[in-house]
Tab-separated table of C-alpha atoms and ligand atoms in Angstrom:
chain	number	residue	atom	x	y	z
A	10	MET	CA	-42.190	-3.159	-4.351
A	11	ASP	CA	-43.281	-1.787	-7.552
A	12	SER	CA	-44.587	-4.757	-9.770
A	13	LYS	CA	-42.632	-3.251	-13.026
A	14	HIS	CA	-39.323	-3.920	-10.987
A	15	GLN	CA	-37.627	-7.415	-10.961
A	16	CYS	CA	-35.955	-8.214	-7.643
A	17	MET	CA	-33.036	-10.575	-6.597
A	18	LYS	CA	-33.057	-12.493	-3.223
A	19	LEU	CA	-29.975	-11.709	-1.036
A	20	SER	CA	-28.280	-14.579	0.902
A	21	ASP	CA	-30.211	-13.199	4.149
A	22	GLY	CA	-33.538	-13.387	2.565
A	23	HIS	CA	-34.012	-9.707	1.908
A	24	PHE	CA	-34.540	-8.635	-1.849
A	25	ILE	CA	-32.898	-6.150	-3.586
A	26	PRO	CA	-34.390	-4.502	-7.040
A	27	ALA	CA	-32.241	-5.273	-9.761
A	28	LEU	CA	-32.304	-1.698	-11.057
A	29	GLY	CA	-31.074	1.243	-8.565
A	30	TYR	CA	-30.855	4.839	-8.796
A	31	GLY	CA	-27.119	6.160	-8.396
A	32	THR	CA	-26.624	9.460	-6.283
A	33	TYR	CA	-22.919	10.142	-6.768
A	34	LYS	CA	-22.438	13.543	-8.010
A	35	PRO	CA	-19.393	15.484	-9.130
A	36	GLN	CA	-18.505	18.396	-6.550
A	37	GLU	CA	-19.519	21.333	-8.885
A	38	VAL	CA	-22.996	19.873	-9.312
A	39	PRO	CA	-25.181	21.311	-6.803
A	40	ASN	CA	-26.707	19.203	-4.216
A	41	THR	CA	-30.261	20.669	-5.176
A	42	GLU	CA	-29.714	18.836	-8.453
A	43	THR	CA	-29.524	15.661	-6.269
A	44	LEU	CA	-33.023	16.318	-4.378
A	45	LYS	CA	-34.734	17.093	-7.735
A	46	ALA	CA	-33.383	14.010	-9.543
A	47	THR	CA	-33.831	11.531	-6.742
A	48	LYS	CA	-37.568	12.901	-6.730
A	49	LEU	CA	-37.805	12.266	-10.607
A	50	ALA	CA	-36.258	8.561	-10.100
A	51	ILE	CA	-38.927	7.736	-7.662
A	52	ASP	CA	-41.606	9.139	-9.788
A	53	ALA	CA	-40.407	6.980	-12.900
A	54	GLY	CA	-40.574	4.029	-10.836
A	55	PHE	CA	-36.999	3.531	-9.138
A	56	ARG	CA	-37.473	1.663	-6.026
A	57	HIS	CA	-33.699	1.188	-5.154
A	58	ILE	CA	-31.573	4.122	-4.560
A	59	ASP	CA	-27.568	3.881	-3.901
A	60	THR	CA	-26.222	6.443	-1.992
A	61	ALA	CA	-22.915	6.775	0.544
A	62	TYR	CA	-21.833	9.142	3.318
A	63	ALA	CA	-18.783	10.332	1.033
A	64	TYR	CA	-20.934	11.520	-1.653
A	65	LEU	CA	-22.309	14.410	0.823
A	66	VAL	CA	-25.801	14.149	-0.562
A	67	GLU	CA	-27.513	11.988	2.201
A	68	GLU	CA	-29.770	14.887	3.392
A	69	GLU	CA	-31.204	15.502	-0.184
A	70	VAL	CA	-31.624	11.743	-0.872
A	71	GLY	CA	-33.370	11.649	2.479
A	72	GLN	CA	-35.444	14.593	1.792
A	73	ALA	CA	-36.584	13.140	-1.676
A	74	ILE	CA	-37.804	9.913	-0.245
A	75	LYS	CA	-39.589	11.654	2.694
A	76	SER	CA	-41.187	14.071	0.409
A	77	LYS	CA	-42.357	10.964	-1.812
A	78	ILE	CA	-43.697	9.210	1.260
A	79	ALA	CA	-45.454	12.488	2.410
A	80	GLU	CA	-47.184	12.548	-1.102
A	81	GLY	CA	-48.350	9.162	-0.345
A	82	ARG	CA	-46.501	7.938	-3.800
A	83	VAL	CA	-44.538	5.358	-1.714
A	84	LYS	CA	-44.142	3.941	1.614
A	85	ARG	CA	-40.582	3.661	3.391
A	86	GLU	CA	-40.771	-0.172	2.854
A	87	ASP	CA	-41.188	0.108	-0.931
A	88	ILE	CA	-37.991	1.641	-0.998
A	89	PHE	CA	-34.574	-0.134	-0.983
A	90	LEU	CA	-31.899	2.451	0.089
A	91	THR	CA	-28.270	1.727	0.340
A	92	SER	CA	-25.648	3.523	2.182
A	93	LYS	CA	-21.753	3.367	2.678
A	94	LEU	CA	-19.369	2.870	5.349
A	95	TRP	CA	-16.460	5.475	4.470
A	96	CYS	CA	-12.784	4.575	4.855
A	97	THR	CA	-12.133	6.888	7.871
A	98	PHE	CA	-14.744	4.984	9.863
A	99	HIS	CA	-13.371	1.587	9.513
A	100	ARG	CA	-12.013	1.151	13.154
A	101	PRO	CA	-14.792	-1.081	14.866
A	102	GLU	CA	-15.899	1.400	17.508
A	103	LEU	CA	-16.428	3.972	14.824
A	104	VAL	CA	-18.843	1.936	12.546
A	105	GLN	CA	-22.198	2.098	14.243
A	106	ASP	CA	-21.853	5.619	15.118
A	107	SER	CA	-20.787	6.384	11.437
A	108	LEU	CA	-24.183	4.531	10.486
A	109	LYS	CA	-26.151	6.782	12.821
A	110	THR	CA	-24.558	9.821	11.540
A	111	SER	CA	-25.894	8.764	7.928
A	112	LEU	CA	-29.180	7.666	9.259
A	113	LYS	CA	-29.424	11.296	10.979
A	114	LYS	CA	-28.453	12.673	7.652
A	115	LEU	CA	-31.213	10.809	5.623
A	116	GLY	CA	-33.787	11.392	8.425
A	117	LEU	CA	-34.493	7.727	8.328
A	118	ASP	CA	-34.346	4.893	11.080
A	119	TYR	CA	-32.746	2.162	9.000
A	120	VAL	CA	-30.909	1.417	5.836
A	121	ASP	CA	-31.973	-1.616	3.638
A	122	LEU	CA	-28.017	-2.166	3.092
A	123	TYR	CA	-25.070	-1.069	4.520
A	124	ILE	CA	-21.785	-1.610	2.725
A	125	ILE	CA	-17.976	-0.981	3.217
A	126	HIS	CA	-17.437	1.556	0.456
A	127	PHE	CA	-13.672	0.321	0.120
A	128	PRO	CA	-11.762	-2.174	1.937
A	129	VAL	CA	-9.053	0.455	2.634
A	130	PRO	CA	-8.797	2.021	5.860
A	131	LEU	CA	-7.855	5.862	6.007
A	132	LYS	CA	-6.716	7.946	9.037
A	133	PRO	CA	-9.877	8.849	11.159
A	134	GLY	CA	-11.067	12.422	11.242
A	135	GLU	CA	-13.122	14.998	9.529
A	136	GLU	CA	-11.474	14.859	6.307
A	137	ILE	CA	-12.899	12.608	3.412
A	138	PHE	CA	-9.411	12.100	1.802
A	139	PRO	CA	-6.831	12.864	4.642
A	140	THR	CA	-3.770	13.673	3.138
A	141	ASP	CA	-0.074	14.900	4.449
A	142	GLU	CA	1.591	18.182	3.399
A	143	GLN	CA	2.665	16.604	0.128
A	144	GLY	CA	-0.752	15.487	-0.848
A	145	LYS	CA	-0.201	11.686	0.110
A	146	THR	CA	-2.991	9.814	1.487
A	147	LEU	CA	-2.894	9.032	4.985
A	148	PHE	CA	-3.940	5.458	5.494
A	149	ASP	CA	-4.770	3.571	8.788
A	150	THR	CA	-4.011	0.224	9.805
A	151	GLY	CA	-6.735	-2.225	10.534
A	152	ASP	CA	-8.243	-5.451	9.751
A	153	ILE	CA	-11.491	-5.887	7.176
A	154	CYS	CA	-12.409	-8.675	9.565
A	155	ALA	CA	-12.863	-6.423	12.451
A	156	THR	CA	-14.573	-3.849	10.630
A	157	TRP	CA	-17.003	-6.607	9.331
A	158	GLU	CA	-17.559	-7.809	12.915
A	159	ALA	CA	-18.990	-4.131	13.707
A	160	MET	CA	-21.069	-4.089	10.542
A	161	GLU	CA	-22.832	-7.397	11.865
A	162	LYS	CA	-23.493	-5.413	14.994
A	163	CYS	CA	-25.296	-2.819	12.805
A	164	LYS	CA	-27.331	-5.345	11.401
A	165	ASP	CA	-28.279	-6.992	14.908
A	166	ALA	CA	-29.113	-3.567	16.060
A	167	GLY	CA	-31.741	-3.159	13.086
A	168	LEU	CA	-29.902	-0.043	11.874
A	169	ALA	CA	-29.316	-1.944	8.440
A	170	LYS	CA	-31.564	-4.675	7.295
A	171	SER	CA	-28.623	-6.212	5.251
A	172	ILE	CA	-24.774	-5.811	4.974
A	173	GLY	CA	-22.288	-5.954	2.283
A	174	VAL	CA	-19.227	-4.623	0.677
A	175	SER	CA	-17.928	-2.820	-2.134
A	176	ASN	CA	-14.863	-2.709	-4.175
A	177	PHE	CA	-13.504	-5.996	-2.619
A	178	ASN	CA	-11.426	-8.483	-4.495
A	179	ARG	CA	-11.784	-12.303	-4.434
A	180	ARG	CA	-8.978	-12.314	-1.715
A	181	GLN	CA	-10.795	-9.897	0.398
A	182	LEU	CA	-14.209	-11.680	-0.016
A	183	GLU	CA	-12.437	-14.879	0.981
A	184	LYS	CA	-11.071	-13.266	4.127
A	185	ILE	CA	-14.449	-12.351	5.243
A	186	LEU	CA	-16.249	-15.702	4.191
A	187	ASN	CA	-13.389	-17.572	5.916
A	188	LYS	CA	-13.434	-15.546	9.315
A	189	PRO	CA	-13.781	-17.679	12.306
A	190	GLY	CA	-17.253	-17.093	13.675
A	191	LEU	CA	-18.488	-15.272	10.934
A	192	LYS	CA	-22.225	-14.553	11.661
A	193	TYR	CA	-23.439	-12.921	8.398
A	194	LYS	CA	-22.132	-13.089	4.946
A	195	PRO	CA	-21.677	-10.058	2.846
A	196	VAL	CA	-25.037	-10.083	0.526
A	197	CYS	CA	-23.388	-8.191	-2.152
A	198	ASN	CA	-19.894	-6.753	-3.702
A	199	GLN	CA	-20.696	-3.519	-5.434
A	200	VAL	CA	-18.074	-3.020	-8.088
A	201	GLU	CA	-17.434	-1.245	-11.170
A	202	CYS	CA	-18.962	-3.408	-14.141
A	203	HIS	CA	-19.797	-2.414	-17.900
A	204	PRO	CA	-18.922	-3.882	-21.248
A	205	TYR	CA	-15.672	-2.793	-21.270
A	206	PHE	CA	-14.883	-4.311	-17.871
A	207	ASN	CA	-17.446	-7.013	-17.463
A	208	GLN	CA	-15.951	-8.609	-14.133
A	209	SER	CA	-16.865	-12.198	-15.541
A	210	LYS	CA	-14.242	-13.996	-13.091
A	211	LEU	CA	-15.464	-12.008	-9.972
A	212	LEU	CA	-19.062	-12.692	-11.017
A	213	ASP	CA	-18.622	-16.309	-11.227
A	214	PHE	CA	-16.742	-16.231	-7.711
A	215	CYS	CA	-19.640	-14.102	-6.135
A	216	LYS	CA	-22.219	-16.363	-7.923
A	217	SER	CA	-20.483	-19.525	-6.603
A	218	LYS	CA	-20.870	-18.053	-3.030
A	219	ASP	CA	-24.252	-16.530	-3.008
A	220	ILE	CA	-22.977	-12.905	-3.065
A	221	ILE	CA	-25.007	-10.482	-5.366
A	222	LEU	CA	-22.776	-8.522	-7.787
A	223	VAL	CA	-23.922	-4.809	-7.736
A	224	ALA	CA	-22.617	-3.029	-11.035
A	225	PHE	CA	-21.682	0.961	-10.746
A	226	GLY	CA	-20.378	2.818	-13.912
A	227	ALA	CA	-22.528	0.338	-15.794
A	228	LEU	CA	-23.199	3.483	-18.314
A	229	GLY	CA	-19.780	4.350	-18.597
A	230	THR	CA	-19.552	6.449	-15.385
A	231	GLN	CA	-20.169	10.294	-15.162
A	232	ARG	CA	-16.836	10.871	-16.552
A	233	ASP	CA	-15.663	13.079	-13.680
A	234	LYS	CA	-12.350	14.403	-14.495
A	235	LYS	CA	-11.533	14.175	-10.801
A	236	TRP	CA	-11.890	10.174	-10.861
A	237	MET	CA	-10.956	9.475	-14.703
A	238	ASP	CA	-8.762	9.743	-17.371
A	239	LEU	CA	-10.897	11.661	-20.053
A	240	SER	CA	-8.954	10.187	-23.010
A	241	PHE	CA	-10.732	6.659	-22.236
A	242	PRO	CA	-13.360	5.843	-24.771
A	243	VAL	CA	-16.930	6.480	-24.175
A	244	LEU	CA	-18.751	3.399	-23.330
A	245	LEU	CA	-22.166	4.531	-25.003
A	246	GLU	CA	-20.471	5.342	-28.018
A	247	ASP	CA	-19.301	1.856	-28.738
A	248	PRO	CA	-20.226	0.770	-32.276
A	249	VAL	CA	-21.468	-2.731	-31.267
A	250	LEU	CA	-23.594	-1.359	-28.361
A	251	CYS	CA	-24.961	1.118	-30.778
A	252	ALA	CA	-25.719	-1.500	-33.604
A	253	ILE	CA	-27.604	-3.840	-30.930
A	254	ALA	CA	-29.345	-0.939	-29.623
A	255	LYS	CA	-30.508	0.034	-33.433
A	256	LYS	CA	-31.886	-3.585	-33.969
A	257	HIS	CA	-33.873	-3.193	-30.512
A	258	ASN	CA	-35.045	0.182	-31.086
A	259	ARG	CA	-33.610	1.107	-27.796
A	260	SER	CA	-30.760	3.427	-26.624
A	261	PRO	CA	-27.001	2.208	-26.182
A	262	ALA	CA	-27.640	3.042	-22.426
A	263	LEU	CA	-30.806	0.693	-22.266
A	264	ILE	CA	-28.609	-2.101	-23.734
A	265	ALA	CA	-25.784	-1.702	-21.311
A	266	LEU	CA	-28.333	-1.951	-18.322
A	267	ARG	CA	-30.317	-5.050	-19.887
A	268	TYR	CA	-26.874	-6.714	-20.246
A	269	GLN	CA	-26.149	-6.799	-16.624
A	270	VAL	CA	-29.742	-7.754	-15.575
A	271	GLN	CA	-29.778	-10.581	-17.861
A	272	ARG	CA	-26.542	-11.899	-16.508
A	273	GLY	CA	-27.471	-11.798	-12.774
A	274	VAL	CA	-26.311	-8.701	-11.948
A	275	VAL	CA	-27.957	-5.707	-9.961
A	276	VAL	CA	-27.199	-2.437	-11.878
A	277	LEU	CA	-27.210	1.033	-10.742
A	278	ALA	CA	-27.931	3.986	-13.323
A	279	GLN	CA	-27.133	7.658	-12.618
A	280	SER	CA	-28.832	10.524	-14.486
A	281	PHE	CA	-29.748	14.002	-13.882
A	282	LYS	CA	-32.108	14.143	-16.901
A	283	GLU	CA	-35.745	13.646	-16.649
A	284	LYS	CA	-35.922	11.711	-20.069
A	285	ASN	CA	-32.861	9.524	-19.297
A	286	ILE	CA	-34.258	8.691	-15.936
A	287	LYS	CA	-37.705	7.525	-17.279
A	288	GLU	CA	-35.814	5.641	-20.062
A	289	ASN	CA	-33.631	3.665	-17.783
A	290	VAL	CA	-36.701	1.910	-15.852
A	291	GLN	CA	-37.612	0.427	-19.334
A	292	VAL	CA	-34.771	-1.972	-18.861
A	293	PHE	CA	-37.368	-4.812	-17.775
A	294	GLU	CA	-39.269	-4.325	-21.093
A	295	PHE	CA	-37.296	-6.030	-23.780
A	296	GLN	CA	-34.754	-8.821	-23.833
A	297	LEU	CA	-31.198	-9.262	-25.542
A	298	THR	CA	-30.625	-12.672	-27.523
A	299	PRO	CA	-28.153	-14.706	-26.580
A	300	GLU	CA	-25.953	-13.743	-29.678
A	301	ASP	CA	-26.301	-9.994	-28.334
A	302	MET	CA	-25.065	-11.110	-24.855
A	303	LYS	CA	-22.266	-12.908	-26.708
A	304	ALA	CA	-21.314	-9.849	-28.697
A	305	ILE	CA	-21.355	-7.709	-25.565
A	306	ASP	CA	-19.300	-10.066	-23.593
A	307	ALA	CA	-16.708	-9.734	-26.440
A	308	LEU	CA	-16.355	-5.963	-25.813
A	309	ASP	CA	-14.498	-6.668	-22.492
A	310	ARG	CA	-10.934	-4.804	-22.680
A	311	ASN	CA	-10.043	-4.660	-19.026
A	312	LEU	CA	-10.692	-0.995	-18.756
A	313	ARG	CA	-11.300	0.460	-15.453
A	314	TYR	CA	-12.437	3.815	-15.820
A	315	LEU	CA	-12.418	4.629	-11.901
A	316	PRO	CA	-9.060	3.359	-10.620
A	317	ALA	CA	-9.498	4.885	-7.202
A	318	LYS	CA	-5.735	6.012	-7.083
A	319	PHE	CA	-6.281	6.865	-3.215
A	320	THR	CA	-5.997	3.299	-2.315
A	321	GLU	CA	-2.755	2.524	-3.986
A	322	GLY	CA	0.077	1.593	-1.978
A	323	HIS	CA	-2.014	0.328	0.841
A	324	PRO	CA	-1.672	-3.600	1.315
A	325	GLU	CA	-5.396	-3.922	0.862
A	326	CYS	CA	-5.703	-1.783	-2.418
A	327	PRO	CA	-8.147	-3.859	-4.149
A	328	TYR	CA	-6.971	-3.511	-7.566
A	329	ALA	CA	-3.650	-4.806	-7.012
A	330	ASP	CA	-4.801	-8.326	-7.706
A	331	GLU	CA	-6.220	-9.913	-11.166
A	332	TYR	CA	-9.829	-9.718	-9.716
B	419	NAP	N1	-19.210	1.911	-4.707
B	419	NAP	C1	-18.389	2.759	-5.565
B	419	NAP	O1	-17.118	3.016	-5.185
B	419	NAP	C2	-18.980	3.519	-6.457
B	419	NAP	C3	-18.060	4.118	-7.448
B	419	NAP	C4	-19.240	4.879	-8.427
B	419	NAP	C5	-20.280	4.923	-8.320
B	419	NAP	N2	-21.081	4.182	-7.666
B	419	NAP	C6	-22.409	4.268	-7.611
B	419	NAP	O2	-22.978	3.860	-8.935
B	419	NAP	C7	-23.886	4.943	-9.420
B	419	NAP	C8	-23.621	4.883	-10.843
B	419	NAP	O3	-22.512	4.949	-11.457
B	419	NAP	P1	-21.844	6.555	-12.099
B	419	NAP	O4	-22.532	7.572	-11.218
B	419	NAP	O5	-20.518	6.372	-12.140
B	419	NAP	O6	-22.550	6.480	-13.525
B	419	NAP	P2	-23.223	5.745	-14.528
B	419	NAP	O7	-24.522	5.192	-14.196
B	419	NAP	O8	-22.491	4.702	-15.161
B	419	NAP	O9	-23.526	6.671	-15.830
B	419	NAP	C9	-24.075	8.071	-15.507
B	419	NAP	C10	-24.011	8.794	-16.780
B	419	NAP	O10	-24.758	8.133	-17.814
B	419	NAP	C11	-25.691	9.084	-18.266
B	419	NAP	N3	-26.857	8.466	-18.723
B	419	NAP	C12	-27.839	8.064	-17.864
B	419	NAP	N4	-28.868	7.445	-18.506
B	419	NAP	C13	-28.795	7.685	-19.644
B	419	NAP	C14	-29.392	7.358	-20.796
B	419	NAP	N5	-30.534	6.717	-20.743
B	419	NAP	N6	-29.029	7.803	-22.298
B	419	NAP	C15	-27.730	8.325	-22.333
B	419	NAP	N7	-26.960	8.681	-21.135
B	419	NAP	C16	-27.385	8.338	-19.900
B	419	NAP	C17	-25.739	10.426	-17.334
B	419	NAP	O11	-25.890	11.530	-18.073
B	419	NAP	P3	-27.208	12.346	-17.766
B	419	NAP	O12	-27.349	13.113	-16.375
B	419	NAP	O13	-27.115	13.507	-19.078
B	419	NAP	O14	-28.318	11.429	-17.854
B	419	NAP	C18	-24.420	10.352	-16.731
B	419	NAP	O15	-23.356	10.983	-17.186
B	419	NAP	C19	-23.284	6.022	-8.825
B	419	NAP	O16	-24.335	7.297	-9.013
B	419	NAP	C20	-22.976	5.789	-7.352
B	419	NAP	O17	-24.218	5.647	-6.711
B	419	NAP	C21	-20.272	3.470	-6.748
C-alpha cells in the first residue's frame, strides 16, 4: 500500500485504504472519461477504487489498473478494488457467475471486496432496471440470507478477498449477523454519508459489530438529475464547511472527506478533474479539531440526496426504517 494512505482493518483481517476513488458516472459522460480519471487517481496516490457492475465502467476501470501495473507504477496487490453484485443477480445460483462476469470485464482474477449493492432483488435478466409497461420496477422475491451464503462461496473460491454489503439498514445487517450457520460477517456497509446525512446511529451500530462504514456521496454526490432532486442544497457551499475550510486553508471538499476519516469512516471521493483528484489525497495531511468535528456533526439534517426510488414498495426497501 502507498505509505501516504491510512488503512483500516476489516473483520476478516484484510486492510482497506481509508480513502477510495469512486467510479460512478452519469450516463451522458463517455466511458473514456472513466479510463482517464481512474489513471489520474492512481497516479495521484489513490489505492482504493470503488466500482460496480451497474456503473457499466468495469472495462475502463480494469484497463486503467492494468495500464498502471504495466507501467510499473503499482502492483495488483497495491490496489484495493471493490465491485458490487447488482440486484438482478441476487438469486444464489446467479451470484458467482455475476462476479465472474465482472472479473472478465475488469480483466482481473479477483476483487478485494465484493458487496451486495442493494438489499432489494430485481427480476433477473439483461435489464439493469427491469420495468413493466407502466414503468413500474419489476421486483424479485428472495432472501438476503440466501444471497449472502452465495457471497460466502465467492470468498471461499478466492474470487473476492472480502465480502460486504451496501445500502443495508440495521435490521437487514442484523438479519445476516443472526443467520444460523453464518460463515463470514459482512466486513462493511457502504451507504450515503456526509455532513447533511451523517448516519451517526448506523455508524454506532456498525462500530459495535466491527463492520466498517464506507461513505458514498461524501462530497454531496455528483448531483445526477437521474437520481436526485436538484433543488437540494449544495453540500460544498455550506457556510460552516466553508468557514472551517478557510480556517485550515483547505477546500470544503477536503473538510468533508477529513470529517469521515476522523470519525472512523472509509470515504469515497469521485472526480473527473485532475486538480480535484490530486487535492483529495491531501485528506491525510491535516486534522480537524474536536470543535470543528462538533460543528460539522451539527450540520446533520437527515438529507438523503440519493433516495433510490426504484427500491420503494419492496419489503426490503432499506430506507423505510429510521436507520
Ligand atoms: N453503493 C451505492 O449505492 C453508491 C451510490 C452512489 C455512489 N457510490 C460510490 O461512491 C462514489 C462517490 O460518490 P458520488 O459519485 O455520488 O460523488 P461524491 O464523491 O460525493 O461527489 C463527487 C462530486 O464532487 C466533486 N468534487 C470532487 N472532488 C472535489 C474537490 N476537491 N473540490 C470540489 N469538488 C470536488 C466532483 O466534481 P469534479 O468532477 O468537477 O471534481 C463530483 O461532481 C461513486 O462514484 C461510487 O463509486 C455508491
